[in-house]
XYZ file of C-alpha atoms in Angstrom:
380
model
C 140.149 33.886 82.411
C 138.713 35.434 85.759
C 141.787 37.745 85.468
C 141.056 38.893 81.855
C 137.311 39.753 83.381
C 138.763 41.588 85.934
C 141.423 43.735 83.620
C 138.539 44.451 81.094
C 135.909 45.715 84.288
C 138.428 47.866 85.489
C 138.873 49.120 82.479
C 135.251 50.079 81.468
C 135.130 51.420 85.132
C 137.834 53.704 84.053
C 136.576 54.967 81.043
C 133.432 55.405 82.684
C 134.965 57.496 85.493
C 136.836 59.316 82.755
C 133.596 60.311 80.743
C 131.864 61.291 84.124
C 135.033 63.473 85.117
C 134.608 64.886 81.360
C 131.336 65.800 81.527
C 131.520 67.354 85.191
C 134.328 69.478 83.830
C 132.473 70.226 80.998
C 129.077 71.144 82.899
C 130.791 73.309 84.981
C 132.465 75.048 81.997
C 129.450 75.403 80.565
C 127.983 76.615 83.947
C 130.530 79.145 84.122
C 130.222 80.398 80.779
C 126.340 80.773 81.128
C 127.168 82.943 84.446
C 129.336 85.013 82.983
C 127.380 85.483 79.730
C 124.745 86.515 81.969
C 126.300 89.090 84.163
C 127.189 90.517 81.235
C 124.106 90.996 79.730
C 121.766 91.871 82.702
C 122.149 95.616 82.832
C 119.603 98.302 82.993
C 120.073 99.871 79.115
C 117.638 100.331 76.368
C 116.771 97.841 74.574
C 117.915 95.035 76.808
C 115.207 92.202 78.617
C 116.771 93.292 81.749
C 115.551 96.586 81.099
C 112.001 95.942 80.038
C 110.960 93.472 83.282
C 112.323 96.062 85.556
C 110.524 99.716 84.109
C 107.593 97.317 83.755
C 107.194 93.825 85.939
C 105.355 91.298 83.858
C 103.812 89.303 86.976
C 100.617 90.710 88.306
C 101.199 92.330 91.500
C 98.675 92.248 94.262
C 98.114 94.107 97.542
C 95.809 92.550 100.257
C 94.527 94.690 103.557
C 93.204 92.983 106.140
C 91.770 94.900 109.414
C 91.213 94.344 112.925
C 87.292 94.996 113.927
C 86.562 96.323 117.843
C 84.455 94.541 119.436
C 84.394 95.807 122.662
C 85.156 99.803 122.561
C 83.446 100.772 125.809
C 84.845 97.922 127.835
C 88.768 99.319 126.414
C 87.597 102.869 127.664
C 87.020 101.510 130.933
C 90.370 99.649 131.089
C 89.891 96.028 129.598
C 91.714 94.652 126.856
C 90.739 95.236 123.221
C 89.039 92.297 121.576
C 89.629 92.113 117.559
C 88.344 89.948 114.831
C 90.249 90.156 111.523
C 88.383 90.778 108.417
C 89.579 90.665 104.865
C 91.274 90.639 102.425
C 90.463 93.260 100.551
C 92.235 92.866 97.216
C 94.011 95.527 94.964
C 95.677 94.475 91.811
C 98.957 97.098 91.751
C 100.641 98.796 88.705
C 104.235 99.847 89.543
C 105.800 100.908 86.442
C 108.903 102.680 86.556
C 108.594 106.475 85.136
C 110.478 109.403 84.271
C 113.667 107.193 83.420
C 116.742 108.946 82.600
C 120.275 107.272 82.602
C 123.093 109.301 83.754
C 126.849 108.691 84.273
C 127.420 106.784 81.179
C 124.958 104.760 81.820
C 126.308 103.498 85.067
C 123.042 104.992 87.244
C 119.591 105.587 86.337
C 117.076 107.869 87.644
C 113.027 107.037 87.854
C 109.669 107.439 89.857
C 107.400 104.913 90.981
C 104.216 105.634 90.836
C 101.664 102.891 92.105
C 98.224 102.452 90.834
C 95.712 100.192 93.483
C 92.723 98.827 91.233
C 90.131 96.866 93.370
C 89.604 93.109 92.703
C 86.234 91.723 94.153
C 87.008 88.219 92.713
C 90.019 88.189 94.958
C 88.783 90.171 98.228
C 86.202 89.018 101.044
C 83.889 91.639 101.362
C 83.928 95.100 99.666
C 85.236 98.540 100.207
C 81.953 99.559 101.356
C 82.645 97.324 104.543
C 82.308 99.027 107.664
C 85.075 98.600 110.326
C 85.541 99.836 113.508
C 88.625 101.035 114.970
C 91.097 103.845 116.562
C 90.391 107.138 115.233
C 93.834 107.433 114.211
C 93.338 111.360 113.379
C 91.699 112.304 116.846
C 95.146 110.245 118.696
C 97.495 111.916 116.301
C 96.145 115.238 117.122
C 96.088 114.662 120.625
C 99.119 113.592 120.833
C 100.798 116.291 118.787
C 99.261 119.087 120.845
C 99.172 118.133 124.144
C 101.725 120.875 125.058
C 99.357 123.424 123.657
C 97.006 124.220 125.442
C 94.814 126.311 123.257
C 94.369 124.165 120.609
C 94.338 121.180 123.059
C 91.122 123.385 124.404
C 90.119 123.460 121.108
C 90.233 119.738 120.264
C 88.081 118.925 123.436
C 85.542 120.833 122.930
C 85.344 119.646 119.155
C 85.186 116.276 119.945
C 82.266 116.672 122.816
C 80.160 119.097 120.696
C 80.542 116.177 117.546
C 80.119 113.405 119.686
C 83.445 112.354 118.439
C 86.026 109.145 120.424
C 88.768 107.481 120.604
C 86.926 104.903 118.361
C 84.875 105.209 115.321
C 83.681 102.969 112.091
C 84.908 103.464 108.773
C 84.067 102.345 105.495
C 86.744 100.213 104.135
C 87.338 102.259 100.964
C 87.070 105.869 102.663
C 89.728 104.391 105.801
C 92.296 103.209 103.140
C 92.226 105.932 100.464
C 90.931 109.001 102.459
C 88.289 111.050 103.620
C 87.295 114.317 105.290
C 88.059 114.345 108.975
C 85.244 116.321 111.211
C 88.079 117.268 113.720
C 90.869 117.971 111.496
C 88.366 119.974 109.297
C 87.975 122.298 112.794
C 92.005 122.106 112.903
C 92.365 123.349 109.303
C 94.358 126.494 110.270
C 96.799 124.189 112.962
C 97.028 121.149 110.440
C 98.185 120.890 106.926
C 95.155 118.529 105.468
C 91.714 118.002 106.481
C 91.600 114.738 105.136
C 92.650 110.989 106.392
C 93.343 107.545 104.972
C 96.084 105.037 105.531
C 97.107 105.345 101.886
C 96.160 108.943 101.275
C 97.819 110.221 98.369
C 99.451 107.344 97.453
C 97.172 105.747 94.539
C 98.542 106.796 91.685
C 101.628 108.610 93.362
C 104.938 107.958 93.404
C 107.336 107.932 96.484
C 110.047 109.774 95.829
C 112.668 110.487 93.190
C 115.226 106.959 93.155
C 118.346 106.825 91.103
C 119.829 103.246 90.856
C 122.608 101.343 89.443
C 122.327 99.931 86.263
C 125.024 96.678 87.193
C 127.152 97.970 84.188
C 129.935 98.136 86.538
C 129.240 95.431 88.866
C 126.359 93.084 88.146
C 126.059 92.887 91.822
C 125.055 96.408 91.982
C 122.027 95.533 89.457
C 118.728 97.987 90.507
C 120.745 98.931 93.729
C 119.460 102.128 95.238
C 122.142 104.950 95.375
C 119.828 107.737 96.110
C 116.534 108.042 97.060
C 114.435 111.922 97.456
C 118.470 113.279 96.474
C 120.038 111.706 99.754
C 122.439 108.291 100.244
C 121.136 108.011 103.603
C 118.016 108.693 105.702
C 117.523 111.157 108.616
C 115.528 109.647 110.975
C 117.247 107.299 113.262
C 119.898 107.998 115.747
C 122.758 105.956 113.952
C 124.591 105.856 111.235
C 123.982 102.402 110.538
C 119.974 102.154 110.715
C 120.166 105.641 108.355
C 121.576 103.528 105.639
C 119.811 102.903 102.128
C 120.295 99.649 101.242
C 119.775 97.345 98.637
C 116.837 97.420 96.004
C 113.173 98.863 96.198
C 112.410 94.292 96.184
C 110.893 94.406 92.979
C 113.822 92.938 91.440
C 117.198 91.924 92.549
C 120.977 91.055 90.761
C 121.384 87.453 88.806
C 123.210 85.083 90.322
C 121.798 84.906 93.725
C 123.578 82.261 96.105
C 122.074 80.690 99.329
C 124.978 82.432 101.272
C 123.993 85.983 100.693
C 121.556 88.402 101.985
C 118.990 90.512 100.086
C 119.084 94.099 101.457
C 115.361 95.953 100.576
C 114.948 99.721 100.813
C 111.201 100.106 101.928
C 110.078 103.797 102.569
C 106.927 102.580 103.714
C 108.796 100.815 106.725
C 110.791 104.067 106.547
C 114.320 101.645 106.626
C 116.227 98.909 104.819
C 115.764 95.102 105.798
C 117.647 92.166 105.132
C 116.409 88.335 104.402
C 118.291 85.030 104.401
C 118.019 81.685 102.623
C 115.577 79.315 104.199
C 114.647 76.627 101.757
C 114.495 75.667 98.207
C 110.753 75.979 96.536
C 108.989 75.669 93.616
C 106.267 78.497 92.732
C 103.979 77.423 89.833
C 106.368 75.256 88.298
C 109.862 77.487 88.502
C 112.488 76.720 91.138
C 113.215 79.295 93.521
C 114.932 80.090 96.979
C 113.109 81.436 99.741
C 114.934 84.219 101.514
C 113.473 85.658 104.951
C 113.679 88.252 107.316
C 115.383 86.663 110.654
C 114.147 87.749 113.634
C 117.154 89.764 114.879
C 116.016 92.080 112.120
C 113.103 93.714 114.256
C 114.790 92.382 117.520
C 115.273 94.264 120.725
C 118.270 96.085 121.271
C 119.659 92.746 123.852
C 119.083 90.640 120.984
C 120.436 92.837 118.383
C 122.592 96.130 119.711
C 122.623 97.368 116.289
C 118.442 98.335 116.758
C 119.299 100.729 118.893
C 118.903 103.509 116.235
C 115.433 102.907 115.980
C 114.571 103.735 119.423
C 113.292 106.979 119.270
C 113.386 109.119 121.019
C 116.887 107.753 121.867
C 116.895 105.056 124.704
C 112.665 104.593 124.068
C 112.926 100.994 122.998
C 109.661 99.278 122.630
C 110.708 95.257 122.328
C 111.070 92.934 119.484
C 108.850 93.042 116.357
C 107.564 96.728 116.932
C 108.747 99.922 114.980
C 108.213 103.443 116.348
C 107.443 105.458 112.560
C 106.320 108.626 113.967
C 109.306 110.282 113.011
C 108.733 109.565 109.485
C 104.661 110.073 109.572
C 104.538 113.342 110.461
C 104.558 112.765 113.988
C 101.517 110.479 113.614
C 101.862 107.521 116.713
C 101.978 105.065 114.484
C 103.796 101.480 115.336
C 104.583 99.158 113.172
C 104.832 95.280 113.342
C 104.000 92.226 111.226
C 100.868 90.580 111.193
C 99.233 89.287 114.725
C 102.737 90.823 116.461
C 104.326 87.828 114.535
C 107.766 87.332 115.996
C 107.261 90.024 118.454
C 107.792 89.808 121.972
C 104.616 87.923 123.690
C 103.394 90.604 125.972
C 102.138 92.669 122.863
C 100.161 89.370 121.777
C 98.126 88.666 124.905
C 97.737 92.450 125.117
C 95.322 92.074 122.611
C 92.732 89.681 122.371
C 92.367 88.171 119.089
C 95.897 88.184 118.243
C 97.155 84.278 116.709
C 100.679 84.866 115.129
C 102.060 81.839 113.073
C 105.048 81.321 110.625
C 102.464 80.018 107.331
C 100.305 83.228 107.768
C 102.377 86.006 108.783
C 105.700 85.803 107.979
C 107.487 87.939 105.004
C 108.912 85.700 102.195
C 110.949 86.687 99.273
C 110.906 83.962 96.804
C 113.368 84.502 93.790
C 115.052 82.671 90.976
C 118.270 82.776 91.571
C 118.513 83.665 87.493
C 115.232 85.680 86.815
C 115.446 89.619 87.583
C 111.671 89.307 89.349
C 110.862 87.559 92.730
C 107.605 86.859 94.121
C 106.499 88.054 97.352
């Protein structure tokens, strides 16, 4: 009787294992069928959901600006370290539709521009556009740098600054500093400069950043929304190596479907003047939707000792600033602009120590991209 029970139990176990095996095999086959269907249907062409989402992304996009208010300008001019206080955020709803869409090469590529419009959102902001912040007078520093070897213009700059009481630091309305104002120094230098207005995002509200040509994904699903050309070029010309001048990936608004944890997500940013990549870090849930979190590793912005491939970003050649900084003057009309993550996150510690008020931390200052491995848009 005991033997019969054992045989009977073994038989039940075998049946259950067989059912489980069949179920797993069917699940794998079913998932493969789903993935293959997605790969075939996710193409940028008229009438598809993929095209609709790519052309007008459905989730609302918000841009938040923070500023560092300089509290000790006189002491800085005497050689002390600057002490700054962070203010903000000043939040704007961003609308980013693709326009002037034109399909090319039998639907394998598509041309478009991507104008961005910003509308202030008071309810999501800590302050108004009329808030006053004190910071570096960028036009003054830019003009001094640009004309430092031109004696006549340098003398004009010095005379105008003395006559008008213009210094290295100045107070600005948040709205003016962002979107533009008539600058008194540039106005006096109008014959030497292209524009007498300045703003961090001057002429960037309601305008696009150039002509793009994207792959549609028709030939390869992994090419979905990948940039082929920007402003008629397949590479940049700002940096000193071919690798650093490469235009890689998408514009960051969407990625190909069926993303895996092992791959790198490449993004080209015209604001950064370069391409970057992000790697899988963890599983996340955004408003109940499961996804993968990708982050740019520190090597992306590391110095050449850590990442020799970044040598091309040292401009002029050999002038390397250290980890976490990018000299963007070559793509910002010569203005002495250095980019970094907020609070010098992942930068060399000496930069953090040189500015009082810096408090870099992963939770607040890391760039993250949360993507659903099947969906077409992401959350940054």
